[in-house]
mmCIF file of C-alpha atoms in Angstrom:
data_model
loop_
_atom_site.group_PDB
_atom_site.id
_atom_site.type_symbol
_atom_site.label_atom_id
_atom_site.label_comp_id
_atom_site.label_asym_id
_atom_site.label_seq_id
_atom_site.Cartn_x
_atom_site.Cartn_y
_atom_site.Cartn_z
ATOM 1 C CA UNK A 1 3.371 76.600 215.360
ATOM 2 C CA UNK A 2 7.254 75.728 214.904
ATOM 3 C CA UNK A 3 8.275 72.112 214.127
ATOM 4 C CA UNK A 4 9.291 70.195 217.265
ATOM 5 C CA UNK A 5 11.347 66.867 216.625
ATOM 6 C CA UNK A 6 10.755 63.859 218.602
ATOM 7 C CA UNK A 7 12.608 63.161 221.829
ATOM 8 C CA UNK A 8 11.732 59.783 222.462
ATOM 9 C CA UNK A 9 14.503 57.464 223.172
ATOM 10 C CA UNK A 10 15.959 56.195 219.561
ATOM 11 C CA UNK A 11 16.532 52.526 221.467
ATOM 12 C CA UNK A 12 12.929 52.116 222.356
ATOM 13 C CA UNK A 13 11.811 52.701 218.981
ATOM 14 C CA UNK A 14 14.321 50.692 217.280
ATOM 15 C CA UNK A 15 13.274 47.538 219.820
ATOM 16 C CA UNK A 16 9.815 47.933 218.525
ATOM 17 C CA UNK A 17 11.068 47.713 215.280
ATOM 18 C CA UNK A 18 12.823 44.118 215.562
ATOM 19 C CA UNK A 19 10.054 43.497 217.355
ATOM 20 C CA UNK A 20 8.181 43.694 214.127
ATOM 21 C CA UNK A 21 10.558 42.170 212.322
ATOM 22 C CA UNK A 22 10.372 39.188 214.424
ATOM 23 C CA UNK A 23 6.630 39.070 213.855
ATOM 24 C CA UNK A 24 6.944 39.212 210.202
ATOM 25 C CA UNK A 25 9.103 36.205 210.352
ATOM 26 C CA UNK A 26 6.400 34.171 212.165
ATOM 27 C CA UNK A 27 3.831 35.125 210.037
ATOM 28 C CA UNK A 28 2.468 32.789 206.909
ATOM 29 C CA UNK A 29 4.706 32.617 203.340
ATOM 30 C CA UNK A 30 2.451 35.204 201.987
ATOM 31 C CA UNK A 31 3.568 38.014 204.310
ATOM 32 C CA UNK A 32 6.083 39.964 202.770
ATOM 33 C CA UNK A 33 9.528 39.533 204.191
ATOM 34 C CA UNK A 34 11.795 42.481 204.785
ATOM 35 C CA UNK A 35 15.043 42.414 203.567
ATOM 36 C CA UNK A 36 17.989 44.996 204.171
ATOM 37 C CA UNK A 37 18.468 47.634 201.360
ATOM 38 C CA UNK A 38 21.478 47.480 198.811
ATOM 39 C CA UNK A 39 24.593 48.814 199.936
ATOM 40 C CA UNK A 40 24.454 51.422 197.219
ATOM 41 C CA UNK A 41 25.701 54.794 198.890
ATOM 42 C CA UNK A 42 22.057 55.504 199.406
ATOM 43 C CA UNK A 43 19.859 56.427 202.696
ATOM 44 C CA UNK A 44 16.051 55.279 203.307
ATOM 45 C CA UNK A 45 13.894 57.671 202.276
ATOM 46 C CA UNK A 46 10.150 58.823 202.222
ATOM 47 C CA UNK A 47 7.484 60.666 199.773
ATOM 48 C CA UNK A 48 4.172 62.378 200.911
ATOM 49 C CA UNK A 49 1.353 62.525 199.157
ATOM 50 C CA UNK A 50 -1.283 63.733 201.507
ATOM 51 C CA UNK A 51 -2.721 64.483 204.362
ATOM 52 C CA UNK A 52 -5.869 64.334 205.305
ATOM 53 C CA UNK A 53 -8.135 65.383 208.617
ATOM 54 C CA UNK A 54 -10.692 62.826 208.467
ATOM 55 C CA UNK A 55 -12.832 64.040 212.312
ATOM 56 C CA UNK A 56 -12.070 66.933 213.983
ATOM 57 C CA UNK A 57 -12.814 67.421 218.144
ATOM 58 C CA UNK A 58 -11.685 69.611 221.119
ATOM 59 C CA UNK A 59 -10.716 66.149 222.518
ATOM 60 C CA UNK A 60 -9.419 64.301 219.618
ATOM 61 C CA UNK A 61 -8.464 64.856 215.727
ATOM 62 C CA UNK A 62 -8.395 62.016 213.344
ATOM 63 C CA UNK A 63 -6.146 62.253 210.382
ATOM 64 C CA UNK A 64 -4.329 60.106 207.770
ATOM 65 C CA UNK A 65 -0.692 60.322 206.148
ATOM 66 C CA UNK A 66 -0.191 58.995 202.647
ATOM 67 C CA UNK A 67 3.404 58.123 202.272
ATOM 68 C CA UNK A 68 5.561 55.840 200.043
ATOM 69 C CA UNK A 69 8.826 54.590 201.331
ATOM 70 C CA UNK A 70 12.135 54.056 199.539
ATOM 71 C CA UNK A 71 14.327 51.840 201.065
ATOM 72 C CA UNK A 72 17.913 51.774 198.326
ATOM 73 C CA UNK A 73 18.061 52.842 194.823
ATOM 74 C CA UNK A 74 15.658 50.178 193.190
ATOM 75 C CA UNK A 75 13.166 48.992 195.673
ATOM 76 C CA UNK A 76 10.271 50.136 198.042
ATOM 77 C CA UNK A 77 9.502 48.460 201.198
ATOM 78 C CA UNK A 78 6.467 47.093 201.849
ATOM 79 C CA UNK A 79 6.690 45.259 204.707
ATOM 80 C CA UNK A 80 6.224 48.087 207.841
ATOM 81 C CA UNK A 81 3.192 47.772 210.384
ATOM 82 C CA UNK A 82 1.950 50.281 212.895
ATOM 83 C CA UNK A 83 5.234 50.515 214.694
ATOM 84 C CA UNK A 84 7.582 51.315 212.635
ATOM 85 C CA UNK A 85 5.206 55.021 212.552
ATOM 86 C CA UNK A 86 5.679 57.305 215.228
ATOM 87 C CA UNK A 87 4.793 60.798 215.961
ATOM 88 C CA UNK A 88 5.904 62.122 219.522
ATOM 89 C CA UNK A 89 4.618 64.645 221.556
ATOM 90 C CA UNK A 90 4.164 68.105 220.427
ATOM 91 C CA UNK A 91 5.620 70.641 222.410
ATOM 92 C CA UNK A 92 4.049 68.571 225.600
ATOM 93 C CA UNK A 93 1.106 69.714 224.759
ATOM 94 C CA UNK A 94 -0.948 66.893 222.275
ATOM 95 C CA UNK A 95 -0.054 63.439 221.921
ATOM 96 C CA UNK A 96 -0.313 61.046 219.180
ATOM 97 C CA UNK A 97 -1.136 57.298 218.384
ATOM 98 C CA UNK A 98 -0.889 54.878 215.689
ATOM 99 C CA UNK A 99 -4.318 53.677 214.750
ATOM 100 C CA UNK A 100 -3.546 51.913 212.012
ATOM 101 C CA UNK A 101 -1.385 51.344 208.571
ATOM 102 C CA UNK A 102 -2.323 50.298 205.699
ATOM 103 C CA UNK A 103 -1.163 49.669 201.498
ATOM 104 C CA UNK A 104 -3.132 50.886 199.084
ATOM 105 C CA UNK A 105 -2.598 52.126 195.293
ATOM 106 C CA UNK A 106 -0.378 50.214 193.104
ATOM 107 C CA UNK A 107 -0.783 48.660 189.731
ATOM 108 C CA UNK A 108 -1.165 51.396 187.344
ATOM 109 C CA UNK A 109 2.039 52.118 184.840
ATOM 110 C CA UNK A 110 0.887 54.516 182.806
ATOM 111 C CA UNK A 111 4.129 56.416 180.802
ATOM 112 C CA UNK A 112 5.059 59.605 181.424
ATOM 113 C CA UNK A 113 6.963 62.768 180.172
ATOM 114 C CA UNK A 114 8.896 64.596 183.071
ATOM 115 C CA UNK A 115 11.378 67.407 183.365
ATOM 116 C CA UNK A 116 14.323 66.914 185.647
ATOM 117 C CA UNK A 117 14.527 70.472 187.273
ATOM 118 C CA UNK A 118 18.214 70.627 189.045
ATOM 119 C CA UNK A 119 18.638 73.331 191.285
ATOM 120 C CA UNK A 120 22.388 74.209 190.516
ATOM 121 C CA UNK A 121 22.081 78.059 193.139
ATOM 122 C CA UNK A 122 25.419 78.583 195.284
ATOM 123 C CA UNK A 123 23.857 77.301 198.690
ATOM 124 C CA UNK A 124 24.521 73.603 197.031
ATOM 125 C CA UNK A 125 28.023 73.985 198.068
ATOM 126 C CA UNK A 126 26.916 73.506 201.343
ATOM 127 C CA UNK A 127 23.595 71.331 201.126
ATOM 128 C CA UNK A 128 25.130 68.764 198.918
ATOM 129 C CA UNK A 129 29.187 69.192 198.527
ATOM 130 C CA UNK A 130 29.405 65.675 196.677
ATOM 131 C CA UNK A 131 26.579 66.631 193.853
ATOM 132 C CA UNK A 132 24.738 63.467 194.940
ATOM 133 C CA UNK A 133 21.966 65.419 193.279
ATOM 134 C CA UNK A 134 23.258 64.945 190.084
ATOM 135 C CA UNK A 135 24.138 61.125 191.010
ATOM 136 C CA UNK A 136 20.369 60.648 191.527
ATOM 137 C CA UNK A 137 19.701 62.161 188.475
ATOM 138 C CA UNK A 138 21.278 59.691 186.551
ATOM 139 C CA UNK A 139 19.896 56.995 188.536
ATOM 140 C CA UNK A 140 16.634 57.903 187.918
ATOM 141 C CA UNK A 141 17.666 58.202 183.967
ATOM 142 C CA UNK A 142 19.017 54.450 184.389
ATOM 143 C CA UNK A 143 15.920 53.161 185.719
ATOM 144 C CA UNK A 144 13.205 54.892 183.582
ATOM 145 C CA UNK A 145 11.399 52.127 181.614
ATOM 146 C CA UNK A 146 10.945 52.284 178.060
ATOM 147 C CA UNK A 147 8.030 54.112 176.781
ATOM 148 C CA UNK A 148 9.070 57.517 178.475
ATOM 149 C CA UNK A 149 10.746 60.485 178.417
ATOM 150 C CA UNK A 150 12.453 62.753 180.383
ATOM 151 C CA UNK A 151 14.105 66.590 179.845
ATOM 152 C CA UNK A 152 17.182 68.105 181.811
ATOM 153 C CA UNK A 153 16.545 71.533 182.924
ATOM 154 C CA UNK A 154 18.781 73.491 185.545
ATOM 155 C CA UNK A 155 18.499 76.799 186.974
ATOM 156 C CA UNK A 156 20.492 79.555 189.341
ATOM 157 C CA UNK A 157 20.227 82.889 188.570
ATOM 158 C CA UNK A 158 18.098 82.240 185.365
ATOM 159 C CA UNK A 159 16.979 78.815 183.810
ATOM 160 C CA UNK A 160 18.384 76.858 181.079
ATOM 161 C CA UNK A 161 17.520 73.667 179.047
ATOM 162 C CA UNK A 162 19.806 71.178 177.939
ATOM 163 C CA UNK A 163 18.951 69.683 174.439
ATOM 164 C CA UNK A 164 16.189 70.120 172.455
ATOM 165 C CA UNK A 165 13.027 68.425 173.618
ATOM 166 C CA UNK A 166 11.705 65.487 175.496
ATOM 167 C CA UNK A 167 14.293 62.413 174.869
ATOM 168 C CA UNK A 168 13.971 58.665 175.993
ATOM 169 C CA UNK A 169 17.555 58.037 175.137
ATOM 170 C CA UNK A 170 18.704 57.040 178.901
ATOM 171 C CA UNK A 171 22.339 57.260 177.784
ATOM 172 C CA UNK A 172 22.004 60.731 176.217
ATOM 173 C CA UNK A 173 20.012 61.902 179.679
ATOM 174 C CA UNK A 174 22.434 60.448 181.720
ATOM 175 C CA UNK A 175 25.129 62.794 180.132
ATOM 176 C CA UNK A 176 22.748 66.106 180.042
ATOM 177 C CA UNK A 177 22.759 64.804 183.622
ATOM 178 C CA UNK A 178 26.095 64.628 184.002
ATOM 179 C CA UNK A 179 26.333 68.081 182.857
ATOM 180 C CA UNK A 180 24.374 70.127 185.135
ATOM 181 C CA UNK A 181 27.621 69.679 187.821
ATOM 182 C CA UNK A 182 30.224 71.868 186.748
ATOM 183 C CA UNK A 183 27.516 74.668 185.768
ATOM 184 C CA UNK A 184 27.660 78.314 187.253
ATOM 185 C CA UNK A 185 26.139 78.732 190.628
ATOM 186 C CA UNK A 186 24.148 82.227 191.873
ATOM 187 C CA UNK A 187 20.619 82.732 193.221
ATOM 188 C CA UNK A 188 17.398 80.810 193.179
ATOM 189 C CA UNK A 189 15.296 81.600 190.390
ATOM 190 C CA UNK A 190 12.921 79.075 191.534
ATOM 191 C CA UNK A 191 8.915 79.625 190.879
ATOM 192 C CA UNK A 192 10.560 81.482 187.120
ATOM 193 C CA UNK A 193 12.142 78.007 186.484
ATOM 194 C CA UNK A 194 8.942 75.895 187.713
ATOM 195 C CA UNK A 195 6.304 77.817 185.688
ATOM 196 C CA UNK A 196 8.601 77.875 182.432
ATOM 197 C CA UNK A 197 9.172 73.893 182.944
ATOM 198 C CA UNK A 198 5.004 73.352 183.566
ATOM 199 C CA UNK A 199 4.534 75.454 180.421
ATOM 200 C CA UNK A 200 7.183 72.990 178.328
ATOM 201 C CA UNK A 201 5.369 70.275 179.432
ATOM 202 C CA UNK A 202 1.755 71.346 178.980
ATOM 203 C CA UNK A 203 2.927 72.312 175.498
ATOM 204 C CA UNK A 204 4.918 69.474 174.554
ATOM 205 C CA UNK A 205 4.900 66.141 176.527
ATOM 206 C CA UNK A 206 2.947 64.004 174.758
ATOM 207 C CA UNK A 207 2.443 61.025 177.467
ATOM 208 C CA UNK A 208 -0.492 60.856 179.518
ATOM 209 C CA UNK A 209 1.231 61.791 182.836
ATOM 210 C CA UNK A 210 3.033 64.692 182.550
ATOM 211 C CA UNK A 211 5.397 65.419 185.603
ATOM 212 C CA UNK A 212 7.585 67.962 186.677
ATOM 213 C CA UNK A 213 10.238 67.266 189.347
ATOM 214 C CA UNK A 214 11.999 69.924 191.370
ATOM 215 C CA UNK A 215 15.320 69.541 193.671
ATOM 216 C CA UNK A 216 15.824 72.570 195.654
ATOM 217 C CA UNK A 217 17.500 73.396 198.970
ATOM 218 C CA UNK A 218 16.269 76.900 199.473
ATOM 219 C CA UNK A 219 13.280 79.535 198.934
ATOM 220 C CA UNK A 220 12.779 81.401 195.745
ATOM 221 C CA UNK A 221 14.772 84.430 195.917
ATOM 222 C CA UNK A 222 14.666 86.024 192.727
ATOM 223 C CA UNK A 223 11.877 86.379 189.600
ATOM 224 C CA UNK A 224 8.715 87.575 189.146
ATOM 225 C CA UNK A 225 6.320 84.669 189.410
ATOM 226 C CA UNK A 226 4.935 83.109 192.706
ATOM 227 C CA UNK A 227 4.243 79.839 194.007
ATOM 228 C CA UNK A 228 0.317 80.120 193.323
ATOM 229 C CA UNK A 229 1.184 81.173 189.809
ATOM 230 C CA UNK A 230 3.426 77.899 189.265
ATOM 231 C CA UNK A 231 0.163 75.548 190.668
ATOM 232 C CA UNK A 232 -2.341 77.443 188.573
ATOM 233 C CA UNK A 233 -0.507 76.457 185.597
ATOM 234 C CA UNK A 234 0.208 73.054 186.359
ATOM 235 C CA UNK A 235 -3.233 72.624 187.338
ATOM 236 C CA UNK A 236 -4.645 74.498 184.129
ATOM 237 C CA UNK A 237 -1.638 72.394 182.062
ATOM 238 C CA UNK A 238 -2.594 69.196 183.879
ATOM 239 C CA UNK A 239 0.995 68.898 185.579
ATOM 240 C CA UNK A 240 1.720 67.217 188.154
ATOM 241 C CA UNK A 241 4.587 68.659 191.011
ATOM 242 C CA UNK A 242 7.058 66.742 192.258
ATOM 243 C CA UNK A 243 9.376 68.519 194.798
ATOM 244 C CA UNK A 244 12.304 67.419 196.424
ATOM 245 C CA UNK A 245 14.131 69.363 199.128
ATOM 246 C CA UNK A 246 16.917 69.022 200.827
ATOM 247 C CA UNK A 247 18.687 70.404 203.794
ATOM 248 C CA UNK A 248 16.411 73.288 205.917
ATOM 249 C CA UNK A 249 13.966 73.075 202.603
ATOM 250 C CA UNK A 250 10.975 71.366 203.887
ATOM 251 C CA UNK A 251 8.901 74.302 203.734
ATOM 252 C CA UNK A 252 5.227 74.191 203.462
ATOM 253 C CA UNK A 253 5.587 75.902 200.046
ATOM 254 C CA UNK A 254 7.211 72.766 198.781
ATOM 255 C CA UNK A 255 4.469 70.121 200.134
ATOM 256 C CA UNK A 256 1.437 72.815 199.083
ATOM 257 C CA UNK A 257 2.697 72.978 195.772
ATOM 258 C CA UNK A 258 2.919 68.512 195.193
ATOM 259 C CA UNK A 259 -0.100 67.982 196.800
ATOM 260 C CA UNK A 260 -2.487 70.109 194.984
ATOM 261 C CA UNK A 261 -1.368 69.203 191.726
ATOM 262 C CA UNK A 262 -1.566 65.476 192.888
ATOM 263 C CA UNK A 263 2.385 64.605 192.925
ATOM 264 C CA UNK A 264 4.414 64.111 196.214
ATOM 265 C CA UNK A 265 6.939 65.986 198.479
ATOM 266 C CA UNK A 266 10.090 64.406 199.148
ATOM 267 C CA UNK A 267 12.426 65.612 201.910
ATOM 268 C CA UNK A 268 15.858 64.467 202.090
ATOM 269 C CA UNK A 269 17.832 65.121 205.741
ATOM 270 C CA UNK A 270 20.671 63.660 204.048
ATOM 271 C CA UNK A 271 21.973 63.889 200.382
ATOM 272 C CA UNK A 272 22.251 60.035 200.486
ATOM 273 C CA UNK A 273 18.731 59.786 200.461
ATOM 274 C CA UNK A 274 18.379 61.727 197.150
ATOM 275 C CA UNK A 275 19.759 58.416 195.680
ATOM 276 C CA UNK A 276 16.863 56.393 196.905
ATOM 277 C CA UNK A 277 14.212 59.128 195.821
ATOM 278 C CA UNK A 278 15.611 58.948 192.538
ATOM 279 C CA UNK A 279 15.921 55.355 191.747
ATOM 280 C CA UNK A 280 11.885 54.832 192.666
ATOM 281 C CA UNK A 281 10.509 58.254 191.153
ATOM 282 C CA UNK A 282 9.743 56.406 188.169
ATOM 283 C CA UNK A 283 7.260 54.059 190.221
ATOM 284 C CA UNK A 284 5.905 57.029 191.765
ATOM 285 C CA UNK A 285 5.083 58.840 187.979
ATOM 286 C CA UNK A 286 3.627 55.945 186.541
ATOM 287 C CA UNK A 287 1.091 54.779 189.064
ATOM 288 C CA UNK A 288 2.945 51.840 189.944
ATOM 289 C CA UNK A 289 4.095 52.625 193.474
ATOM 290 C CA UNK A 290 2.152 51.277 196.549
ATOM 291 C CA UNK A 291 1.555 53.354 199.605
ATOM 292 C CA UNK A 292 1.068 53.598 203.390
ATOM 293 C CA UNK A 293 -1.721 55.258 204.597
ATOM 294 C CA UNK A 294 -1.187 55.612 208.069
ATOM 295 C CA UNK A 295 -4.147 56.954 210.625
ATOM 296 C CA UNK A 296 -3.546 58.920 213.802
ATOM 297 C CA UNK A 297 -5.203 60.024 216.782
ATOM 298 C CA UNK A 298 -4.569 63.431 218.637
ATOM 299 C CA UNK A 299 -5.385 64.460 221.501
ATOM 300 C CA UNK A 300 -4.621 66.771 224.408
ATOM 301 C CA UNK A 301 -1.362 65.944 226.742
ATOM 302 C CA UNK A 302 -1.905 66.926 230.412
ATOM 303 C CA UNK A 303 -2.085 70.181 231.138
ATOM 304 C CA UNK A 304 -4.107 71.039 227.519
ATOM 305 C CA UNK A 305 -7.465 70.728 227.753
ATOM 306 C CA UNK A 306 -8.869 71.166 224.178
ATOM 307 C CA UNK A 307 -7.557 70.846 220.833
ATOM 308 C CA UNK A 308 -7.627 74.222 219.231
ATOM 309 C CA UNK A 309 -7.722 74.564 215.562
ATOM 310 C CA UNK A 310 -5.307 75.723 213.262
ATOM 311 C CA UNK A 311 -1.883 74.368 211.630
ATOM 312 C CA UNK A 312 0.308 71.535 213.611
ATOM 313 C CA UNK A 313 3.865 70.853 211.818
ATOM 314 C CA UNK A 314 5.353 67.697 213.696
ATOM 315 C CA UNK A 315 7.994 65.300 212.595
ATOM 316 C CA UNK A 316 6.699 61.595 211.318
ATOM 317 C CA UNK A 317 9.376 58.934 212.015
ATOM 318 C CA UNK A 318 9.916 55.937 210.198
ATOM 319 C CA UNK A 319 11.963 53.853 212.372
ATOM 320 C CA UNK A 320 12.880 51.114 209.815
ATOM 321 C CA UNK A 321 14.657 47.946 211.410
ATOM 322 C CA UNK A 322 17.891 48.099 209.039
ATOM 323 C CA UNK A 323 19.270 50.907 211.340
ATOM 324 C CA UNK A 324 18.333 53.929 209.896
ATOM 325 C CA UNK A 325 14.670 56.603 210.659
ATOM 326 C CA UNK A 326 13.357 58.600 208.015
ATOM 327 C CA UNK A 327 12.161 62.405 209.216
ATOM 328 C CA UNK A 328 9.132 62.807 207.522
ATOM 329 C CA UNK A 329 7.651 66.782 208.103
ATOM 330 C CA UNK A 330 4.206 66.665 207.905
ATOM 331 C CA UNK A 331 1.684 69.605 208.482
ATOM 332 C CA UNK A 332 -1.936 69.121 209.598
ATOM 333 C CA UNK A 333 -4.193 71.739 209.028
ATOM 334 C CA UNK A 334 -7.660 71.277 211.300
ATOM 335 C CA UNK A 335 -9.849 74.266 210.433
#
């Protein structure tokens, strides 16, 4: 079933949202208040870590969406209820409802090792022109807290590593970084590039999480390993997949591949919000991040009379009150 993006009206939503804001505002000192992001070139921004069927009916399916939310380049927000979530109709045919939306998780900061996999493959030119990519790179370096490391990798037509080994130098990362943008650009040699990065880690990383995290803007097109083989080895390696994608990249392959390894997906309309996705990743490796999970309710729209089973790809909206809504692709699969 294609994806079908929400035709709601965009002022409706938006009310509801300083609605909620209001609400906040009147609640007790112990709510948290929600501020407007930094004016740091970035864009709001979301990461998915599951989803989940949780009762399954020819009148009505039940299912959660675990999501963290990035609002600028250093901070999270917190502070959303029930309306600022909205799925619309799909295809006129099912309708959903907010049942409820909750935090959870939080608290952990364990240190990691990661490899920064940069997708450097001609279609960049067009998906992101101003190499924000790379500027979210080094953000990311900037704000990765002592105790862990990181790796720059890049890859086109083949992949390539940059320095020797696992490094918690920030400055030093910043310039491998830094590097990656004037590098040559030709295919995607992307599942290749994965499995040798999970195999670096698995090898070498020596803190407990061990994280690899992809930015791509287009399907593997060249190589001889697949997909599956790049999530057996993580899983067998104990790796988790982190996998950003920009432009038309929010294929399932991208989602499939973070949530069975237990990392996230990360889908960025705009290169802006690369810069937010960046500047939190660190919260997300380390177990500190909190997340929504949000629970739904589908059911049948007139004119449908059951709810058939099978894969639904929809559009989750945040509608955030600082004037910007996060597309969030999600794909339920009821079997």
């Amino acid at each position: 079933m294609r994806m079908n993006y929400p035709g709601r009206s965009l002022k409706l939503r938006l009310g509801a949202a300083l609605v909620a804001v209001v609400l906040f505002s009147c609640k007790k000192d112990d709510t948290i208040k929600i501020t407007p992001p930094l004016d740091d070139n970035s864009l709001p921004s979301a990461a998915v870590y599951n989803v989940r069927v949780l009762e399954g009916g020819e009148q009505k399916v039940r299912f959660s969406v675990d999501l963290a939310l990035f609002k600028d380049s250093k901070n999270m927000e917190y502070g959303f209820g029930t309306s600022q979530f909205w799925i619309d109709t799909l295809l006129n045919a099912y309708a959903f409802k907010t049942i409820k939306a909750s935090l959870t998780g939080g608290g952990g900061g364990s240190k990691y090792s990661s490899i920064m996999l940069m997708d450097q493959s001609g279609s960049t030119n067009d998906t992101d022109p101003d190499d924000l990519r790379i500027n979210a790179g080094k953000i990311f370096c900037w704000n990765m807290e002592q105790g862990n490391d990181s790796w720059v990798w890049w890859f086109s037509s083949n992949y390539y590593k940059i320095g020797s080994g696992f490094s918690s130098d920030t400055a030093q990362l910043v310039k491998d970084v830094e590097s990656v943008r004037n590098k040559p650009k030709d295919q995607t040699l992307l599942y290749d590039s994965q499995y040798e990065s999970v195999n670096s880690l698995s090898k070498s990383a020596a803190k407990p999480v061990k994280a690899l995290l992809t930015f791509t803007d287009g399907k593997n097109n060249s190589g001889s390993k697949s997909g599956a083989d790049v999530v057996n080895a993580a899983k067998t390696g104990n790796v988790r997949l982190y996998n950003i994608g920009l432009g038309a990249s929010s294929d399932d392959y991208l989602y499939d591949q973070a949530v069975a390894t237990g990392g996230a997906f990360m889908y960025a309309k705009d290169a802006k919000q690369l810069i937010s996705m960046f500047g939190n990743l660190g919260k997300l490796l380390d177990g500190s991040a909190r997340f929504y999970s949000v629970e739904w309710e589908m059911t049948p729209a007139k004119g449908n009379t059951v709810i058939s089973k099978g894969t639904y790809k929809v559009v989750l909206q945040v509608v955030t009150p600082y004037n910007y809504t996060i597309d969030v692709p999600v794909t339920i699969r009821y079997q």
